[in-house]
Short mmCIF file of N, CA and C in Angstrom, two decimals:
data_model
loop_
_atom_site.label_atom_id
_atom_site.label_comp_id
_atom_site.label_asym_id
_atom_site.label_seq_id
_atom_site.Cartn_x
_atom_site.Cartn_y
_atom_site.Cartn_z
N MET A 141 3.18 35.78 8.06
CA MET A 141 2.78 36.08 6.70
C MET A 141 3.58 35.25 5.70
N LEU A 142 4.88 35.14 5.96
CA LEU A 142 5.73 34.34 5.08
C LEU A 142 5.31 32.87 5.11
N ARG A 143 4.94 32.38 6.30
CA ARG A 143 4.51 30.98 6.42
C ARG A 143 3.28 30.73 5.55
N LYS A 144 2.32 31.64 5.59
CA LYS A 144 1.11 31.46 4.77
C LYS A 144 1.45 31.43 3.28
N PHE A 145 2.36 32.29 2.88
CA PHE A 145 2.78 32.33 1.48
C PHE A 145 3.48 31.03 1.08
N VAL A 146 4.38 30.55 1.93
CA VAL A 146 5.13 29.33 1.62
C VAL A 146 4.20 28.11 1.60
N VAL A 147 3.29 28.03 2.56
CA VAL A 147 2.35 26.91 2.58
C VAL A 147 1.44 26.95 1.36
N THR A 148 1.01 28.14 0.97
CA THR A 148 0.20 28.28 -0.25
C THR A 148 0.98 27.82 -1.47
N LEU A 149 2.27 28.16 -1.53
CA LEU A 149 3.11 27.69 -2.64
C LEU A 149 3.23 26.17 -2.63
N PHE A 150 3.39 25.58 -1.45
CA PHE A 150 3.46 24.13 -1.36
C PHE A 150 2.17 23.48 -1.85
N VAL A 151 1.03 24.01 -1.41
CA VAL A 151 -0.26 23.42 -1.80
C VAL A 151 -0.46 23.56 -3.30
N LEU A 152 -0.25 24.75 -3.84
CA LEU A 152 -0.43 24.95 -5.28
C LEU A 152 0.60 24.15 -6.08
N GLY A 153 1.85 24.14 -5.63
CA GLY A 153 2.88 23.37 -6.32
C GLY A 153 2.59 21.88 -6.29
N GLY A 154 2.17 21.38 -5.14
CA GLY A 154 1.81 19.96 -5.03
C GLY A 154 0.64 19.61 -5.91
N PHE A 155 -0.35 20.49 -5.96
CA PHE A 155 -1.52 20.25 -6.80
C PHE A 155 -1.14 20.25 -8.28
N ILE A 156 -0.31 21.21 -8.67
CA ILE A 156 0.11 21.28 -10.07
C ILE A 156 0.94 20.04 -10.44
N LEU A 157 1.83 19.62 -9.55
CA LEU A 157 2.59 18.39 -9.81
C LEU A 157 1.67 17.18 -9.93
N GLN A 158 0.71 17.10 -9.03
CA GLN A 158 -0.21 15.97 -9.04
C GLN A 158 -1.07 15.94 -10.30
N CYS A 159 -1.39 17.10 -10.83
CA CYS A 159 -2.27 17.17 -12.01
C CYS A 159 -1.52 17.13 -13.33
N SER A 160 -0.28 17.58 -13.36
CA SER A 160 0.38 17.70 -14.65
C SER A 160 1.58 16.78 -14.83
N VAL A 161 2.44 16.70 -13.84
CA VAL A 161 3.67 15.92 -13.99
C VAL A 161 3.44 14.43 -13.70
N PHE A 162 2.81 14.13 -12.57
CA PHE A 162 2.67 12.74 -12.17
C PHE A 162 1.76 11.90 -13.07
N PRO A 163 0.75 12.47 -13.74
CA PRO A 163 0.02 11.63 -14.71
C PRO A 163 0.92 11.11 -15.84
N LYS A 164 1.97 11.84 -16.16
CA LYS A 164 2.93 11.36 -17.17
C LYS A 164 3.83 10.27 -16.61
N LEU A 165 3.97 10.21 -15.28
CA LEU A 165 4.80 9.20 -14.62
C LEU A 165 3.95 8.12 -13.96
N ALA A 166 2.70 7.99 -14.37
CA ALA A 166 1.77 7.05 -13.74
C ALA A 166 2.17 5.61 -14.02
N PHE A 167 2.01 4.77 -13.00
CA PHE A 167 2.17 3.33 -13.13
C PHE A 167 0.78 2.72 -13.07
N ALA A 168 0.35 2.07 -14.14
CA ALA A 168 -0.97 1.44 -14.21
C ALA A 168 -2.08 2.45 -13.90
N ASN A 169 -1.92 3.65 -14.41
CA ASN A 169 -2.89 4.74 -14.21
C ASN A 169 -3.02 5.17 -12.75
N ILE A 170 -2.03 4.92 -11.94
CA ILE A 170 -2.04 5.31 -10.53
C ILE A 170 -0.99 6.40 -10.33
N ILE A 171 -1.40 7.48 -9.64
CA ILE A 171 -0.47 8.57 -9.33
C ILE A 171 -0.43 8.76 -7.82
N PRO A 172 0.66 9.30 -7.28
CA PRO A 172 0.72 9.53 -5.84
C PRO A 172 -0.21 10.67 -5.44
N ASN A 173 -0.69 10.59 -4.23
CA ASN A 173 -1.59 11.61 -3.71
C ASN A 173 -0.78 12.61 -2.89
N LEU A 174 -0.31 13.66 -3.54
CA LEU A 174 0.52 14.65 -2.86
C LEU A 174 -0.29 15.49 -1.87
N MET A 175 -1.59 15.59 -2.08
CA MET A 175 -2.42 16.35 -1.15
C MET A 175 -2.44 15.66 0.22
N ILE A 176 -2.43 14.33 0.23
CA ILE A 176 -2.35 13.59 1.49
C ILE A 176 -0.99 13.85 2.15
N VAL A 177 0.07 13.83 1.37
CA VAL A 177 1.41 14.05 1.92
C VAL A 177 1.50 15.44 2.56
N LEU A 178 1.01 16.46 1.86
CA LEU A 178 1.07 17.82 2.40
C LEU A 178 0.19 17.97 3.63
N THR A 179 -1.03 17.47 3.55
CA THR A 179 -1.96 17.59 4.68
C THR A 179 -1.42 16.87 5.90
N SER A 180 -0.98 15.64 5.73
CA SER A 180 -0.46 14.87 6.86
C SER A 180 0.80 15.50 7.43
N SER A 181 1.72 15.89 6.55
CA SER A 181 2.99 16.46 7.01
C SER A 181 2.79 17.72 7.82
N PHE A 182 2.03 18.65 7.29
CA PHE A 182 1.82 19.89 8.03
C PHE A 182 0.95 19.65 9.26
N GLY A 183 0.08 18.66 9.20
CA GLY A 183 -0.73 18.33 10.37
C GLY A 183 0.13 17.90 11.54
N PHE A 184 0.98 16.90 11.35
CA PHE A 184 1.76 16.43 12.50
C PHE A 184 2.96 17.32 12.80
N MET A 185 3.37 18.18 11.88
CA MET A 185 4.45 19.12 12.19
C MET A 185 3.94 20.33 12.96
N ARG A 186 2.77 20.82 12.59
CA ARG A 186 2.29 22.10 13.10
C ARG A 186 1.08 21.98 14.04
N GLY A 187 0.37 20.88 14.04
CA GLY A 187 -0.75 20.72 14.94
C GLY A 187 -2.08 20.60 14.24
N GLU A 188 -3.12 20.41 15.05
CA GLU A 188 -4.46 20.13 14.53
C GLU A 188 -5.02 21.24 13.67
N LYS A 189 -4.89 22.48 14.16
CA LYS A 189 -5.51 23.60 13.46
C LYS A 189 -4.91 23.78 12.06
N GLU A 190 -3.59 23.76 11.97
CA GLU A 190 -2.95 23.96 10.67
C GLU A 190 -3.20 22.76 9.76
N GLY A 191 -3.21 21.55 10.31
CA GLY A 191 -3.54 20.37 9.51
C GLY A 191 -4.95 20.45 8.96
N LEU A 192 -5.87 20.92 9.78
CA LEU A 192 -7.27 21.07 9.37
C LEU A 192 -7.39 22.10 8.25
N ILE A 193 -6.75 23.23 8.40
CA ILE A 193 -6.85 24.30 7.40
C ILE A 193 -6.19 23.89 6.08
N ILE A 194 -5.00 23.32 6.15
CA ILE A 194 -4.32 22.89 4.93
C ILE A 194 -5.09 21.76 4.26
N GLY A 195 -5.62 20.84 5.06
CA GLY A 195 -6.44 19.77 4.50
C GLY A 195 -7.67 20.31 3.79
N PHE A 196 -8.29 21.32 4.38
CA PHE A 196 -9.47 21.92 3.74
C PHE A 196 -9.13 22.51 2.38
N PHE A 197 -8.05 23.27 2.31
CA PHE A 197 -7.70 23.91 1.03
C PHE A 197 -7.19 22.90 0.00
N CYS A 198 -6.44 21.89 0.44
CA CYS A 198 -6.03 20.84 -0.50
C CYS A 198 -7.26 20.11 -1.04
N GLY A 199 -8.19 19.80 -0.15
CA GLY A 199 -9.42 19.13 -0.57
C GLY A 199 -10.29 20.00 -1.44
N LEU A 200 -10.33 21.28 -1.14
CA LEU A 200 -11.14 22.19 -1.95
C LEU A 200 -10.60 22.28 -3.38
N LEU A 201 -9.29 22.32 -3.51
CA LEU A 201 -8.70 22.29 -4.86
C LEU A 201 -9.08 21.01 -5.59
N SER A 202 -9.00 19.89 -4.89
CA SER A 202 -9.38 18.61 -5.51
C SER A 202 -10.86 18.60 -5.88
N ASP A 203 -11.70 19.15 -5.02
CA ASP A 203 -13.14 19.22 -5.30
C ASP A 203 -13.43 20.06 -6.53
N ILE A 204 -12.80 21.21 -6.60
CA ILE A 204 -13.06 22.13 -7.71
C ILE A 204 -12.67 21.51 -9.04
N PHE A 205 -11.54 20.83 -9.07
CA PHE A 205 -11.05 20.33 -10.35
C PHE A 205 -11.46 18.89 -10.66
N PHE A 206 -11.70 18.07 -9.64
CA PHE A 206 -11.97 16.65 -9.90
C PHE A 206 -13.26 16.13 -9.28
N GLY A 207 -13.78 16.80 -8.27
CA GLY A 207 -14.89 16.26 -7.51
C GLY A 207 -16.22 16.31 -8.24
N GLY A 208 -17.07 15.37 -7.89
CA GLY A 208 -18.42 15.36 -8.44
C GLY A 208 -19.27 16.44 -7.79
N PHE A 209 -19.04 16.68 -6.53
CA PHE A 209 -19.74 17.75 -5.83
C PHE A 209 -18.77 18.41 -4.85
N LEU A 210 -19.03 19.65 -4.56
CA LEU A 210 -18.11 20.47 -3.77
C LEU A 210 -18.18 20.09 -2.29
N GLY A 211 -17.04 19.80 -1.71
CA GLY A 211 -16.95 19.59 -0.27
C GLY A 211 -16.55 18.20 0.17
N PHE A 212 -16.68 17.20 -0.70
CA PHE A 212 -16.36 15.83 -0.30
C PHE A 212 -14.89 15.69 0.08
N TYR A 213 -14.00 16.02 -0.84
CA TYR A 213 -12.57 15.89 -0.57
C TYR A 213 -12.10 16.92 0.46
N ALA A 214 -12.72 18.09 0.47
CA ALA A 214 -12.36 19.11 1.46
C ALA A 214 -12.64 18.59 2.87
N LEU A 215 -13.79 18.00 3.07
CA LEU A 215 -14.14 17.47 4.38
C LEU A 215 -13.25 16.28 4.75
N LEU A 216 -13.01 15.41 3.80
CA LEU A 216 -12.20 14.23 4.06
C LEU A 216 -10.76 14.61 4.41
N LEU A 217 -10.15 15.48 3.62
CA LEU A 217 -8.77 15.89 3.91
C LEU A 217 -8.68 16.76 5.17
N MET A 218 -9.75 17.47 5.46
CA MET A 218 -9.79 18.27 6.68
C MET A 218 -9.72 17.35 7.91
N TYR A 219 -10.50 16.27 7.89
CA TYR A 219 -10.44 15.30 8.99
C TYR A 219 -9.07 14.64 9.08
N ILE A 220 -8.50 14.30 7.93
CA ILE A 220 -7.18 13.66 7.93
C ILE A 220 -6.13 14.61 8.51
N GLY A 221 -6.16 15.88 8.13
CA GLY A 221 -5.22 16.86 8.68
C GLY A 221 -5.40 17.05 10.17
N PHE A 222 -6.65 17.08 10.62
CA PHE A 222 -6.92 17.24 12.04
C PHE A 222 -6.41 16.04 12.84
N LEU A 223 -6.71 14.83 12.36
CA LEU A 223 -6.28 13.63 13.07
C LEU A 223 -4.76 13.49 13.08
N ASN A 224 -4.10 13.87 11.99
CA ASN A 224 -2.64 13.85 11.98
C ASN A 224 -2.08 14.90 12.94
N GLY A 225 -2.78 16.00 13.10
CA GLY A 225 -2.36 17.04 14.03
C GLY A 225 -2.35 16.58 15.47
N LYS A 226 -3.14 15.56 15.78
CA LYS A 226 -3.15 14.99 17.14
C LYS A 226 -1.79 14.38 17.50
N PHE A 227 -1.01 14.02 16.50
CA PHE A 227 0.29 13.40 16.73
C PHE A 227 1.43 14.41 16.80
N SER A 228 1.11 15.70 16.77
CA SER A 228 2.18 16.71 16.80
C SER A 228 2.93 16.71 18.13
N ARG A 229 2.31 16.21 19.17
CA ARG A 229 2.97 16.18 20.48
C ARG A 229 4.09 15.15 20.54
N ILE A 230 4.00 14.11 19.70
CA ILE A 230 5.03 13.06 19.72
C ILE A 230 5.89 13.10 18.46
N PHE A 231 5.84 14.20 17.73
CA PHE A 231 6.60 14.33 16.49
C PHE A 231 8.02 14.77 16.78
N TYR A 232 8.98 14.04 16.22
CA TYR A 232 10.39 14.40 16.28
C TYR A 232 10.90 14.52 14.85
N PRO A 233 11.48 15.66 14.48
CA PRO A 233 11.89 15.88 13.09
C PRO A 233 12.89 14.85 12.55
N GLU A 234 13.74 14.32 13.41
CA GLU A 234 14.77 13.40 12.91
C GLU A 234 14.25 11.97 12.72
N ASP A 235 13.05 11.67 13.22
CA ASP A 235 12.48 10.33 13.10
C ASP A 235 11.49 10.29 11.94
N ILE A 236 11.76 9.48 10.94
CA ILE A 236 10.89 9.44 9.76
C ILE A 236 9.85 8.33 9.85
N LYS A 237 9.95 7.47 10.88
CA LYS A 237 9.01 6.35 10.98
C LYS A 237 7.58 6.82 11.25
N LEU A 238 7.40 7.77 12.14
CA LEU A 238 6.06 8.27 12.44
C LEU A 238 5.42 8.94 11.23
N PRO A 239 6.10 9.84 10.54
CA PRO A 239 5.48 10.44 9.35
C PRO A 239 5.11 9.42 8.28
N ILE A 240 5.97 8.45 8.04
CA ILE A 240 5.67 7.43 7.03
C ILE A 240 4.45 6.61 7.46
N ALA A 241 4.42 6.21 8.73
CA ALA A 241 3.28 5.43 9.23
C ALA A 241 1.98 6.23 9.14
N LEU A 242 2.04 7.51 9.49
CA LEU A 242 0.83 8.34 9.43
C LEU A 242 0.37 8.59 7.99
N ILE A 243 1.30 8.75 7.09
CA ILE A 243 0.93 8.97 5.69
C ILE A 243 0.34 7.69 5.09
N ILE A 244 0.92 6.54 5.43
CA ILE A 244 0.34 5.27 4.97
C ILE A 244 -1.08 5.11 5.51
N THR A 245 -1.25 5.34 6.81
CA THR A 245 -2.58 5.21 7.42
C THR A 245 -3.56 6.21 6.81
N SER A 246 -3.11 7.43 6.60
CA SER A 246 -3.98 8.46 6.01
C SER A 246 -4.40 8.09 4.60
N ASP A 247 -3.47 7.61 3.79
CA ASP A 247 -3.79 7.26 2.41
C ASP A 247 -4.69 6.03 2.35
N LEU A 248 -4.44 5.05 3.21
CA LEU A 248 -5.33 3.88 3.27
C LEU A 248 -6.74 4.30 3.68
N SER A 249 -6.83 5.14 4.71
CA SER A 249 -8.14 5.62 5.16
C SER A 249 -8.85 6.39 4.06
N TYR A 250 -8.12 7.24 3.38
CA TYR A 250 -8.65 8.03 2.28
C TYR A 250 -9.21 7.11 1.19
N GLY A 251 -8.44 6.10 0.81
CA GLY A 251 -8.89 5.18 -0.23
C GLY A 251 -10.11 4.39 0.18
N VAL A 252 -10.13 3.89 1.41
CA VAL A 252 -11.26 3.09 1.88
C VAL A 252 -12.52 3.95 2.00
N ILE A 253 -12.39 5.16 2.54
CA ILE A 253 -13.55 6.04 2.67
C ILE A 253 -14.08 6.45 1.30
N CYS A 254 -13.18 6.75 0.38
CA CYS A 254 -13.62 7.06 -0.99
C CYS A 254 -14.34 5.88 -1.61
N TYR A 255 -13.83 4.67 -1.39
CA TYR A 255 -14.50 3.48 -1.93
C TYR A 255 -15.90 3.33 -1.34
N ILE A 256 -15.99 3.44 -0.02
CA ILE A 256 -17.29 3.25 0.63
C ILE A 256 -18.29 4.29 0.16
N LEU A 257 -17.91 5.55 0.14
CA LEU A 257 -18.87 6.61 -0.17
C LEU A 257 -19.11 6.82 -1.66
N GLN A 258 -18.18 6.40 -2.50
CA GLN A 258 -18.36 6.64 -3.93
C GLN A 258 -18.72 5.39 -4.72
N PHE A 259 -18.38 4.21 -4.22
CA PHE A 259 -18.64 2.99 -4.98
C PHE A 259 -19.58 2.04 -4.25
N MET A 260 -19.28 1.75 -3.00
CA MET A 260 -20.07 0.76 -2.27
C MET A 260 -21.51 1.20 -2.10
N LEU A 261 -21.74 2.48 -1.88
CA LEU A 261 -23.11 2.97 -1.74
C LEU A 261 -23.88 2.91 -3.05
N ARG A 262 -23.17 2.70 -4.16
CA ARG A 262 -23.83 2.53 -5.46
C ARG A 262 -23.82 1.06 -5.87
N SER A 263 -23.74 0.17 -4.88
CA SER A 263 -23.81 -1.28 -5.06
C SER A 263 -22.69 -1.84 -5.92
N ARG A 264 -21.51 -1.30 -5.77
CA ARG A 264 -20.32 -1.86 -6.43
C ARG A 264 -19.47 -2.50 -5.34
N PHE A 265 -19.60 -3.82 -5.21
CA PHE A 265 -19.01 -4.53 -4.08
C PHE A 265 -17.73 -5.28 -4.44
N GLN A 266 -16.85 -4.69 -5.19
CA GLN A 266 -15.59 -5.36 -5.54
C GLN A 266 -14.44 -4.72 -4.77
N PHE A 267 -14.52 -4.80 -3.45
CA PHE A 267 -13.51 -4.15 -2.62
C PHE A 267 -12.13 -4.76 -2.83
N GLY A 268 -12.04 -6.07 -2.93
CA GLY A 268 -10.74 -6.72 -3.14
C GLY A 268 -10.04 -6.21 -4.38
N TYR A 269 -10.79 -6.11 -5.47
CA TYR A 269 -10.23 -5.60 -6.71
C TYR A 269 -9.80 -4.14 -6.54
N TYR A 270 -10.69 -3.32 -5.96
CA TYR A 270 -10.39 -1.90 -5.77
C TYR A 270 -9.17 -1.72 -4.86
N PHE A 271 -9.10 -2.53 -3.80
CA PHE A 271 -7.99 -2.41 -2.87
C PHE A 271 -6.67 -2.78 -3.54
N SER A 272 -6.65 -3.90 -4.26
CA SER A 272 -5.39 -4.37 -4.85
C SER A 272 -4.99 -3.61 -6.11
N HIS A 273 -5.94 -2.99 -6.81
CA HIS A 273 -5.61 -2.31 -8.06
C HIS A 273 -5.60 -0.78 -7.96
N VAL A 274 -6.17 -0.23 -6.90
CA VAL A 274 -6.21 1.23 -6.77
C VAL A 274 -5.59 1.69 -5.45
N ILE A 275 -6.13 1.23 -4.33
CA ILE A 275 -5.70 1.75 -3.03
C ILE A 275 -4.24 1.39 -2.74
N LEU A 276 -3.90 0.13 -2.80
CA LEU A 276 -2.55 -0.30 -2.45
C LEU A 276 -1.47 0.28 -3.37
N PRO A 277 -1.65 0.26 -4.70
CA PRO A 277 -0.63 0.90 -5.54
C PRO A 277 -0.49 2.40 -5.28
N GLU A 278 -1.62 3.07 -4.99
CA GLU A 278 -1.54 4.50 -4.69
C GLU A 278 -0.77 4.74 -3.41
N VAL A 279 -1.00 3.91 -2.40
CA VAL A 279 -0.27 4.05 -1.13
C VAL A 279 1.22 3.86 -1.37
N LEU A 280 1.59 2.84 -2.11
CA LEU A 280 3.01 2.58 -2.37
C LEU A 280 3.66 3.72 -3.16
N TYR A 281 2.96 4.21 -4.16
CA TYR A 281 3.50 5.31 -4.97
C TYR A 281 3.57 6.60 -4.14
N THR A 282 2.60 6.81 -3.28
CA THR A 282 2.61 7.98 -2.40
C THR A 282 3.79 7.93 -1.44
N ILE A 283 4.11 6.74 -0.93
CA ILE A 283 5.25 6.61 -0.02
C ILE A 283 6.56 6.90 -0.75
N VAL A 284 6.68 6.45 -1.98
CA VAL A 284 7.88 6.76 -2.77
C VAL A 284 8.00 8.27 -2.96
N ALA A 285 6.89 8.93 -3.28
CA ALA A 285 6.91 10.38 -3.45
C ALA A 285 7.20 11.08 -2.12
N THR A 286 6.72 10.50 -1.02
CA THR A 286 6.96 11.07 0.30
C THR A 286 8.44 11.08 0.64
N MET A 287 9.15 10.06 0.23
CA MET A 287 10.59 9.98 0.52
C MET A 287 11.35 11.17 -0.08
N PHE A 288 10.84 11.72 -1.16
CA PHE A 288 11.49 12.87 -1.79
C PHE A 288 10.90 14.20 -1.31
N LEU A 289 9.60 14.23 -1.08
CA LEU A 289 8.92 15.48 -0.74
C LEU A 289 9.03 15.82 0.75
N TYR A 290 8.95 14.82 1.62
CA TYR A 290 8.94 15.07 3.06
C TYR A 290 10.20 15.79 3.56
N PRO A 291 11.42 15.38 3.15
CA PRO A 291 12.60 16.12 3.62
C PRO A 291 12.57 17.60 3.23
N LEU A 292 12.04 17.90 2.06
CA LEU A 292 11.91 19.30 1.63
C LEU A 292 10.93 20.05 2.53
N ILE A 293 9.78 19.44 2.80
CA ILE A 293 8.78 20.07 3.69
C ILE A 293 9.38 20.27 5.07
N LEU A 294 10.09 19.27 5.58
CA LEU A 294 10.70 19.35 6.91
C LEU A 294 11.73 20.47 6.98
N LYS A 295 12.56 20.57 5.96
CA LYS A 295 13.61 21.60 5.94
C LYS A 295 13.00 23.00 5.88
N VAL A 296 12.02 23.19 5.01
CA VAL A 296 11.37 24.51 4.89
C VAL A 296 10.64 24.85 6.18
N ASN A 297 9.95 23.89 6.78
CA ASN A 297 9.26 24.13 8.04
C ASN A 297 10.25 24.51 9.15
N GLY A 298 11.39 23.84 9.20
CA GLY A 298 12.42 24.17 10.19
C GLY A 298 12.94 25.58 10.02
N LYS A 299 13.19 25.97 8.78
CA LYS A 299 13.68 27.34 8.53
C LYS A 299 12.63 28.38 8.90
N LEU A 300 11.37 28.08 8.61
CA LEU A 300 10.30 29.02 8.97
C LEU A 300 10.15 29.13 10.48
N GLU A 301 10.27 28.00 11.19
CA GLU A 301 10.18 28.05 12.65
C GLU A 301 11.35 28.82 13.25
N ASP A 302 12.56 28.62 12.72
CA ASP A 302 13.72 29.38 13.20
C ASP A 302 13.51 30.87 12.97
N ARG A 303 13.01 31.22 11.82
CA ARG A 303 12.76 32.63 11.50
C ARG A 303 11.70 33.22 12.43
N GLU A 304 10.66 32.44 12.72
CA GLU A 304 9.61 32.92 13.63
C GLU A 304 10.14 33.09 15.04
N LYS A 305 11.03 32.19 15.48
CA LYS A 305 11.61 32.31 16.82
C LYS A 305 12.50 33.55 16.92
N ARG A 306 13.30 33.81 15.87
CA ARG A 306 14.15 35.00 15.88
C ARG A 306 13.31 36.27 15.91
N ARG A 307 12.24 36.29 15.16
CA ARG A 307 11.38 37.47 15.14
C ARG A 307 10.68 37.67 16.48
N ALA A 308 10.31 36.56 17.13
CA ALA A 308 9.66 36.66 18.43
C ALA A 308 10.63 37.19 19.48
N GLN A 309 11.91 36.85 19.38
CA GLN A 309 12.90 37.33 20.35
C GLN A 309 13.18 38.81 20.18
N LYS A 310 12.98 39.34 18.99
CA LYS A 310 13.20 40.78 18.77
C LYS A 310 12.18 41.61 19.54
N PHE A 311 10.99 41.07 19.73
CA PHE A 311 9.94 41.83 20.40
C PHE A 311 9.99 41.68 21.91
N VAL A 312 10.82 40.80 22.43
CA VAL A 312 10.88 40.58 23.88
C VAL A 312 11.87 41.50 24.52
#
């Protein structure tokens, strides 16, 4: 129950930061995508199911407040969380290379899929411009934000796992 509450706080807090604080810190109108950071982090820390669920709710928040139609970002982030969850078997908390690589890949995939489904299908074929002016700066800014946010997520997840292990031992 505590885990659900803490994860909900992370999702809502990340969304509020992404909507209110980071637009004031935008570089060239680009802000980091904290929903990708949260979805990917919990996906590879906790597994496919939790990555899928957190991705769905992060995407649903984005759909409700920013989306043209309901479900696009929810489905996209749900897939990203699920695919990151596939890497939970090779996740080591002390190694930051895998999380950074997965978040970069997730954000690049997110940007390319959004371009294809929102722009290219409407005959806007300026991928080079979109990649160099939107996707790449967002990935770089997201990685900078990840350097500060990921250790916090990792620490809180570790404390929650320790608490869950202690509670499980009480019942044995």
